[in-house]
Tab-separated table of C-alpha atoms and ligand atoms in Angstrom:
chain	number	residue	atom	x	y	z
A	291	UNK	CA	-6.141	-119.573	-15.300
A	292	UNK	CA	-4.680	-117.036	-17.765
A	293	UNK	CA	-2.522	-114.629	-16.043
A	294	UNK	CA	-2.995	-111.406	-17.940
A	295	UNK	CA	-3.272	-108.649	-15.199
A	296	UNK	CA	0.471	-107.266	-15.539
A	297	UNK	CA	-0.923	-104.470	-13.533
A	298	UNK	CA	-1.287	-106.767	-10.564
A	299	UNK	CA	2.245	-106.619	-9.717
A	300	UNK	CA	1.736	-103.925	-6.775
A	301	UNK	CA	3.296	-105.884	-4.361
A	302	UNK	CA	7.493	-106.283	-3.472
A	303	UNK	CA	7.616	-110.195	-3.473
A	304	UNK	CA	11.526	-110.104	-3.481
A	305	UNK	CA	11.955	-107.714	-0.044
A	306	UNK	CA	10.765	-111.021	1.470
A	307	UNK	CA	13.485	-112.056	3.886
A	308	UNK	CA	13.912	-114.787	6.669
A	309	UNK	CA	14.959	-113.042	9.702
A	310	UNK	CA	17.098	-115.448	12.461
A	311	UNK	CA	15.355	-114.287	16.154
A	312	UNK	CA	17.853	-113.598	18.577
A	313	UNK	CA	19.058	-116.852	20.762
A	314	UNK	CA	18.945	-115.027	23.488
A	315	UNK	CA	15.096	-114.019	23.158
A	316	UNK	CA	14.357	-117.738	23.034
A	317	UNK	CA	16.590	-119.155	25.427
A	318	UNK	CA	19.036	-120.952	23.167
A	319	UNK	CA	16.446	-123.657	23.758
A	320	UNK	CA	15.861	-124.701	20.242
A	321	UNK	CA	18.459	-124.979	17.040
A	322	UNK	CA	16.574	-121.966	15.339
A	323	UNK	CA	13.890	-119.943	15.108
A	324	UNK	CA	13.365	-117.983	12.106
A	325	UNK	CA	10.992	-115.229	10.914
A	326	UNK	CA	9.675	-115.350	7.028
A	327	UNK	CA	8.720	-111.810	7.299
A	328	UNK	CA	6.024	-111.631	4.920
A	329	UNK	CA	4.959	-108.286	6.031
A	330	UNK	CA	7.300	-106.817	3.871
A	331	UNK	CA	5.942	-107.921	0.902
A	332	UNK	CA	3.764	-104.219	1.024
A	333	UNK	CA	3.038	-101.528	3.947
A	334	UNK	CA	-0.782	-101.912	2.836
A	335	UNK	CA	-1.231	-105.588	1.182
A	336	UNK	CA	0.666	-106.748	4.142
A	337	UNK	CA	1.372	-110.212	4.433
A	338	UNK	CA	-1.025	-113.225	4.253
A	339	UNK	CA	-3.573	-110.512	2.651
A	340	UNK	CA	-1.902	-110.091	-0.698
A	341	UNK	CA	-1.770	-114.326	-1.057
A	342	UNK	CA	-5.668	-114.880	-0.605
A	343	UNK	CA	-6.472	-111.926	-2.453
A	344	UNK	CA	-4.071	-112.382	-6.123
A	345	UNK	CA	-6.054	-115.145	-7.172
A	346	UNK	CA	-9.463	-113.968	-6.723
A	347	UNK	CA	-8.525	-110.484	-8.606
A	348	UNK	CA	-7.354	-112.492	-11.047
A	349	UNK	CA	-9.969	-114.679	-11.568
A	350	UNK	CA	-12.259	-111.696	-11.386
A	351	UNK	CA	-10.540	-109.764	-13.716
A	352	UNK	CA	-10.344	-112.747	-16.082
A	353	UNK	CA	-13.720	-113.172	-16.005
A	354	UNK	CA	-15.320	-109.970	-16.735
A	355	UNK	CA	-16.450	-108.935	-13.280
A	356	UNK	CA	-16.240	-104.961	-12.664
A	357	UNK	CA	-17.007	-104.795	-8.652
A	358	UNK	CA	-15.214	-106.740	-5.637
A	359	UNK	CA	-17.511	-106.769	-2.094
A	360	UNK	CA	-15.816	-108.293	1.084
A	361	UNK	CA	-17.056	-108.048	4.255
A	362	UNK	CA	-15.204	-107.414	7.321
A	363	UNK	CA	-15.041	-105.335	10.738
A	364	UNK	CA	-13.872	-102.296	12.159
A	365	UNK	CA	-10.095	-103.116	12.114
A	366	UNK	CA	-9.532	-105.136	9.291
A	367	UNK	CA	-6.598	-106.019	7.426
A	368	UNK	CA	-8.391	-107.632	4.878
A	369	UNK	CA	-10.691	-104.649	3.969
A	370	UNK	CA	-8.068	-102.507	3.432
A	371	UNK	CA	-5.900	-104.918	1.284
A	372	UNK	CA	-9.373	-105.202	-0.763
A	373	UNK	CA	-9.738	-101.620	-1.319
A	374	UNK	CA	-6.313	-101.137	-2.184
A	375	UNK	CA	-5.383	-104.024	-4.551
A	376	UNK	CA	-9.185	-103.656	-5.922
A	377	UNK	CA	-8.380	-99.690	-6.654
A	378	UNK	CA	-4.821	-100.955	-8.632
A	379	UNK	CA	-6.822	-103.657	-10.971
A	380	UNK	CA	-9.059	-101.517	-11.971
A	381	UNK	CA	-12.098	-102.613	-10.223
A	382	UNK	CA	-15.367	-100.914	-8.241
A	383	UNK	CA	-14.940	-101.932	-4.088
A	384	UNK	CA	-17.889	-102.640	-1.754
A	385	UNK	CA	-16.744	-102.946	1.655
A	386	UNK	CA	-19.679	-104.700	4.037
A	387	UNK	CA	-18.954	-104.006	7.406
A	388	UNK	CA	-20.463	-105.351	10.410
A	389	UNK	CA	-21.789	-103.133	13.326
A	390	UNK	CA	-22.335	-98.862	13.259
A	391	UNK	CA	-19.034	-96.507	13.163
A	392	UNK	CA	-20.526	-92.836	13.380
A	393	UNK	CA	-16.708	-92.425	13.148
A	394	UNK	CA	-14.552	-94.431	11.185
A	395	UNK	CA	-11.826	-96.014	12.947
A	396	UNK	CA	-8.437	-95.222	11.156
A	397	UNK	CA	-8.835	-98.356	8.747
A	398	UNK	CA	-12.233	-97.886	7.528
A	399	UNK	CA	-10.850	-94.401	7.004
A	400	UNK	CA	-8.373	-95.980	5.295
A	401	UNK	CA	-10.480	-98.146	2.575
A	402	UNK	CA	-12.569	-95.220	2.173
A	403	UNK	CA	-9.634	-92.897	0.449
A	404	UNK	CA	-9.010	-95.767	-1.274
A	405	UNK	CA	-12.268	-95.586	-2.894
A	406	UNK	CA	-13.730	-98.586	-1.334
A	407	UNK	CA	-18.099	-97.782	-0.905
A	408	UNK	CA	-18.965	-98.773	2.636
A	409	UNK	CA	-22.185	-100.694	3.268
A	410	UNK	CA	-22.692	-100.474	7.448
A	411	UNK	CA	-25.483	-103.770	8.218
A	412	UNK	CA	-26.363	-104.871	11.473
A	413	UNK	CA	-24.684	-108.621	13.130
A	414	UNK	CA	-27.688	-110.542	11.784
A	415	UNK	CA	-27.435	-109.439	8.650
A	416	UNK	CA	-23.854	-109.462	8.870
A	417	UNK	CA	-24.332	-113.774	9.467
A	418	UNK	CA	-26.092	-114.323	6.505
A	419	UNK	CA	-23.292	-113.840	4.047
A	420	UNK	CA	-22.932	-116.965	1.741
A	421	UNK	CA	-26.077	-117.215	1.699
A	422	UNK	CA	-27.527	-117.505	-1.959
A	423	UNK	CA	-30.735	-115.320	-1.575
A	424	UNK	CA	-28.669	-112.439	0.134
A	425	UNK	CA	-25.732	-112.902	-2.291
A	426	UNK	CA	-28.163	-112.827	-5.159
A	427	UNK	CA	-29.900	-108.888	-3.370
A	428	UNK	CA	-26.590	-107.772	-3.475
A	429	UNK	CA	-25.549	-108.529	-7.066
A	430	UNK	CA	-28.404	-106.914	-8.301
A	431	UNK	CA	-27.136	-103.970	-6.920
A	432	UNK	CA	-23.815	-103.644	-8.148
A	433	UNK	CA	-22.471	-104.265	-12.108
A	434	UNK	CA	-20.945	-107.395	-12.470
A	435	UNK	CA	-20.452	-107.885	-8.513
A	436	UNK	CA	-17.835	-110.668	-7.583
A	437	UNK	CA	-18.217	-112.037	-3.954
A	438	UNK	CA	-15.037	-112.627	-1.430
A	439	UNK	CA	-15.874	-114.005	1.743
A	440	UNK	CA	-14.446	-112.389	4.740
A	441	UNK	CA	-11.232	-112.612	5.149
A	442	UNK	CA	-10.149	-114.787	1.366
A	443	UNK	CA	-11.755	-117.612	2.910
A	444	UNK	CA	-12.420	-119.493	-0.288
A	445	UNK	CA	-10.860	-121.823	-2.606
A	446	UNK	CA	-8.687	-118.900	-4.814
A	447	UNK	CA	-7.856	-117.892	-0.924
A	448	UNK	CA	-6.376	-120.886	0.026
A	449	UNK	CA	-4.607	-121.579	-3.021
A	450	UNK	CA	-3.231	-118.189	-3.036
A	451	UNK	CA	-2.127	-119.233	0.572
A	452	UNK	CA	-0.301	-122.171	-0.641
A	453	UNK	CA	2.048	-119.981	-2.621
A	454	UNK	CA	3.887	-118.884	0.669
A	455	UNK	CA	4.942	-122.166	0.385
A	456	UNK	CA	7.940	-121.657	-1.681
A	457	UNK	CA	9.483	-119.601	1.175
A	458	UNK	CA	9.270	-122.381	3.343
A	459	UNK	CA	12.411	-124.608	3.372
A	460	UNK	CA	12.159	-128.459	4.416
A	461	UNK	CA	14.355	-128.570	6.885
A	462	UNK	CA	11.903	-126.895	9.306
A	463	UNK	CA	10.434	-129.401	11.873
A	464	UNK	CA	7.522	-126.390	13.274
A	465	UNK	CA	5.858	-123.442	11.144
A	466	UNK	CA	4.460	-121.217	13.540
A	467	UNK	CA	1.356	-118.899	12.436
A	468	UNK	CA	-1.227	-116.824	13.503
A	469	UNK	CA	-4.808	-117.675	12.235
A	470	UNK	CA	-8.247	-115.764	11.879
A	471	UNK	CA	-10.688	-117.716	9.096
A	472	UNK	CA	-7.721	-120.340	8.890
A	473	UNK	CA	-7.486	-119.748	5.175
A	474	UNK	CA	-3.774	-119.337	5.301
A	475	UNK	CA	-3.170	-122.395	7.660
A	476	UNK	CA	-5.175	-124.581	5.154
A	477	UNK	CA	-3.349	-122.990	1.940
A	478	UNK	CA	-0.031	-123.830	3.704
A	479	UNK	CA	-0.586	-127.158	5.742
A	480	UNK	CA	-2.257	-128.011	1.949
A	481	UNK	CA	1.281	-127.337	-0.074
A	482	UNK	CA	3.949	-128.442	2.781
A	483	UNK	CA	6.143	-131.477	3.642
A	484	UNK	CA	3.154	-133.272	6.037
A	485	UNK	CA	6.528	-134.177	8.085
A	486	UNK	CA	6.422	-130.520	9.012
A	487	UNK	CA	4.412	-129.771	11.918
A	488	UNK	CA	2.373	-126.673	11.779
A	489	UNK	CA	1.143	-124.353	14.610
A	490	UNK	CA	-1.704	-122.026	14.487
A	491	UNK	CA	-2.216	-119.706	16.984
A	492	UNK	CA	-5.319	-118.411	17.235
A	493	UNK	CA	-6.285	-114.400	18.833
A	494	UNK	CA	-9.644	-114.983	19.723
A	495	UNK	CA	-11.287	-116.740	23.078
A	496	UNK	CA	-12.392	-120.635	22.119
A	497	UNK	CA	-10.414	-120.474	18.995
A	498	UNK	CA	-10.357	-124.015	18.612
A	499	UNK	CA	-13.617	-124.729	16.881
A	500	UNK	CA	-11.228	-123.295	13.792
A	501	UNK	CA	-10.251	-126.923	13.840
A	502	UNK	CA	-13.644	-128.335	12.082
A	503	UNK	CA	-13.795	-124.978	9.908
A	504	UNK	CA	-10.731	-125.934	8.481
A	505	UNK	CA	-10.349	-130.312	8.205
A	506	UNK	CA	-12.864	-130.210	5.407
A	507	UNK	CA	-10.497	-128.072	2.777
A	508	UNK	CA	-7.234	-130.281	3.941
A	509	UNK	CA	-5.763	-132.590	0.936
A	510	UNK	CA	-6.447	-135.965	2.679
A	511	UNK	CA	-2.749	-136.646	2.726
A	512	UNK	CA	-1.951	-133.968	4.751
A	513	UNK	CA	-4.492	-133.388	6.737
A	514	UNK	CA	-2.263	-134.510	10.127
A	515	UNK	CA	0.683	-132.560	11.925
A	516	UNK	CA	-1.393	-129.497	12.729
A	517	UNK	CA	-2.668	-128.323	15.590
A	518	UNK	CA	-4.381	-124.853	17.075
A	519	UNK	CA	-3.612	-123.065	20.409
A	520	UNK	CA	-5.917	-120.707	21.860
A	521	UNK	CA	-4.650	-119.764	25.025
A	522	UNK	CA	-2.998	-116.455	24.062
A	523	UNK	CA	-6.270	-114.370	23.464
A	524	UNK	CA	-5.361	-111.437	25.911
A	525	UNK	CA	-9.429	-111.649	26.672
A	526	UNK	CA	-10.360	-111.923	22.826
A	527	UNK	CA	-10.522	-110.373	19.085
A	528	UNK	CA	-8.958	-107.045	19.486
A	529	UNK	CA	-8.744	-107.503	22.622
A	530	UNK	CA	-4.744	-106.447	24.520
A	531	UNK	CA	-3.280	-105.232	27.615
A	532	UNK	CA	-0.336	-103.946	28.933
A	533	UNK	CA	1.799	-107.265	29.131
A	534	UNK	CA	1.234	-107.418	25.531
A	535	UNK	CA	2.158	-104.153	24.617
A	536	UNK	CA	5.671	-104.296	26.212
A	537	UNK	CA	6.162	-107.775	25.276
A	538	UNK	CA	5.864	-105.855	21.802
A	539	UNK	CA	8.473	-103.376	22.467
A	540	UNK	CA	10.764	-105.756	24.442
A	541	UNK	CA	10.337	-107.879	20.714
A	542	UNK	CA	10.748	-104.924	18.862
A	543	UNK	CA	14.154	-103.886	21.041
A	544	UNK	CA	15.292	-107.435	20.683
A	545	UNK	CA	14.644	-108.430	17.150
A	546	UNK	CA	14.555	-105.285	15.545
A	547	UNK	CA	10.868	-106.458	14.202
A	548	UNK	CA	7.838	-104.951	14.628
A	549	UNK	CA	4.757	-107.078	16.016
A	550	UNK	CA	0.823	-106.090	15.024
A	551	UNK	CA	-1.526	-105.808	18.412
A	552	UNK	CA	-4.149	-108.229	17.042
A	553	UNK	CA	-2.295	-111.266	15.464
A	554	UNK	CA	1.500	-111.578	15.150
A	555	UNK	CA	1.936	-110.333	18.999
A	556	UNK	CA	-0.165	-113.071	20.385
A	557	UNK	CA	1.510	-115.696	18.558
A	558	UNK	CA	4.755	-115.157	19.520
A	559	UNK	CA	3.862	-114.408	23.096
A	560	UNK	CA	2.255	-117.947	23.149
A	561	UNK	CA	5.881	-119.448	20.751
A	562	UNK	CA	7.684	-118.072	23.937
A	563	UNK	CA	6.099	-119.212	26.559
A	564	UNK	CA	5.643	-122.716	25.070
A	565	UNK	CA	9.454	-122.508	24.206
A	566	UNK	CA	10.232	-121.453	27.554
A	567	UNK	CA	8.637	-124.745	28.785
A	568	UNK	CA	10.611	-127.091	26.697
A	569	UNK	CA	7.665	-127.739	24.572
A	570	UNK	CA	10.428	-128.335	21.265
A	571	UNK	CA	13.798	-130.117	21.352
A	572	UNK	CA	16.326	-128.361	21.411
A	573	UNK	CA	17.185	-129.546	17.645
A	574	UNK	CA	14.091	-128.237	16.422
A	575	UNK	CA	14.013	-125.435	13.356
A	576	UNK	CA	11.095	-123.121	13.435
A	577	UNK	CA	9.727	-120.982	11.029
A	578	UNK	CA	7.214	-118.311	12.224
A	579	UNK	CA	5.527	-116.526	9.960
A	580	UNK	CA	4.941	-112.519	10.132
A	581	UNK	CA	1.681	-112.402	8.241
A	582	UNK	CA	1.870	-108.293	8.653
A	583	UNK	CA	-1.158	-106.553	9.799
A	584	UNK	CA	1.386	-103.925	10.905
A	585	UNK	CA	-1.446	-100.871	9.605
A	586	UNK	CA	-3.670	-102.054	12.834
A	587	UNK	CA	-1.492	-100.666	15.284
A	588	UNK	CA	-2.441	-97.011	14.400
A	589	UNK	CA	-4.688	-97.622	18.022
A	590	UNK	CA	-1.735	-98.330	20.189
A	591	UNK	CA	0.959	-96.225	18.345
A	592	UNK	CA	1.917	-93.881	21.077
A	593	UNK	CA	2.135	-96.816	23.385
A	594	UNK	CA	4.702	-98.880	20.718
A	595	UNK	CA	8.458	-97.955	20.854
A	596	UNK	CA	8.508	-97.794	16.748
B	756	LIG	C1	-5.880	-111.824	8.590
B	756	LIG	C2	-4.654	-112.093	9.354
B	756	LIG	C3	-4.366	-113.382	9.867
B	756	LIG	C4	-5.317	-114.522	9.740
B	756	LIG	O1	-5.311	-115.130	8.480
B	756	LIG	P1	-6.390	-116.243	8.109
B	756	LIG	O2	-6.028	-116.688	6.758
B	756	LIG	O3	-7.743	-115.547	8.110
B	756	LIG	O4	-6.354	-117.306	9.122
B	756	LIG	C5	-3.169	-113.555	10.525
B	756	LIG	N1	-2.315	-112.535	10.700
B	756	LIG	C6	-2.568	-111.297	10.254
B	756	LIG	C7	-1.580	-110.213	10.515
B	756	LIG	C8	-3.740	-111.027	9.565
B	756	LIG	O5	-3.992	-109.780	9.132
């Protein structure tokens, strides 16, 4: 793939740190645990976001195409990275979004100043996307229309995904992340040492059918040393309470790093608690990874310390 679109450089690659967590919040129970914090790579394109999308804008770009469409919900990260990286290359934005908003919630707000067209369809019709005949209705609509699946779950998503890679040292025994389509999980597990083990947490009730979603797009050879939790759902997608909330502030006061209500706050609820229970040894080196998401707290701002 030619990579011609100088203009996609909107992002800050190099204010990428690794942050140590306190001992103290973990107990001294393991020999590190580390924080790539990935949502610093942009306040907008935050984290995980900007790796599935680069590819696919550049392959669309490459290739002639002159509209993007995603699809995604109310609250999602992934719709707003679309707009904005899709306004930046140069390119027309469909946004499909499942259910009615007779208001826009803050995000969808969002993707519309952006410039990002929103198409509002019902659940069932929000289900039938991959499907040829539908895909074929909707690029007859739109000049030169290029498809990305919700949330960059495709092949340019998970190779994008494998580029976090190169932040990730070997000498880490766990990488910790959160997962939603399990695009990133698959990008990473695909492009690190197999002798790594690597933890997905996932944010939604009976997250673990993930697991047969995502064995089919694992390299063969390293298709082992993974494994999902789904325990820390806080009732669901979206879905938070107050324990959550101040275990985000009592993070935030700690660390000095700011957790998103949907994803990163779940997974480090359920790192702590497993920590807590001696689930590592104590010589272990984690990596978790802050896959941003940060512009989703705009619900629970006046509840969140920063
Ligand atoms: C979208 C998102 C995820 C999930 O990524 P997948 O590749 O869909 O598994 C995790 N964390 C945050 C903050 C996200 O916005």
């Amino acid at each position: 793939m030619k990579t011609t679109c100088a203009n996609m450089d909107i992002t800050h690659e190099d204010r990428v740190v690794i942050q140590p967590l306190s001992p103290d919040w973990y107990g001294h129970k393991v020999a590190a645990l580390h924080m790539l914090r990935l949502d610093l790579v942009h306040p907008i394109v935050s984290g995980n976001k900007w790796y599935k999308l680069r590819l696919n804008i550049m392959y669309a770009q490459d290739h002639g195409f002159k509209t993007l469409l995603t699809f995604g919900g109310g609250f999602s990260n992934h719709l707003i990275a679309t707009a904005y990286t899709a306004r930046k290359a140069g390119l027309a934005c469909i946004g499909v979004v499942r259910g009615k908003y007779p208001v826009l919630t803050p995000t969808l707000q969002h993707c519309v100043d952006e410039g990002m067209q929103l198409i509002f369809v019902t659940k069932e019709d929000y289900e039938k996307q991959g499907e040829p005949e539908w895909e074929q209705q909707l690029a007859a609509q739109f000049d030169e229309l290029y498809i990305i699946p919700e949330g960059g779950d495709n092949e340019w998503g998970r190779k994008g995904a494998g580029l976090i890679s190169k932040f990730i040292k070997h000498d880490y025994t766990h990488i910790a992340l959160s997962v939603g389509s399990g695009t990133t999980l698959t990008g990473i597990r695909n492009k690190t040492s197999p002798a790594q083990h690597i933890m997905g947490f996932v944010p939604m009730k009976q997250g673990n059918y993930l697991t047969s979603h995502i064995e089919p797009h694992l390299d063969p050879t390293h298709n082992t040393n993974w494994q999902l939790f789904d325990e820390w759902h806080f009732g669901g997608f979206g879905k938070w309470n107050d324990e959550l909330l101040s275990f985000m502030n009592d993070f935030y006061n700690t660390n000095n790093i700011p957790l998103d209500i949907i994803y990163t706050s779940k997974m480090m609820y359920g790192l702590r608690q497993l920590t807590n229970e001696n689930h590592f040894q104590p010589t272990d080196k984690i990596l978790c990874i802050h896959t941003g998401g940060l512009q989703g707290n705009e619900s629970v701002q006046d509840k969140l310390f920063y």
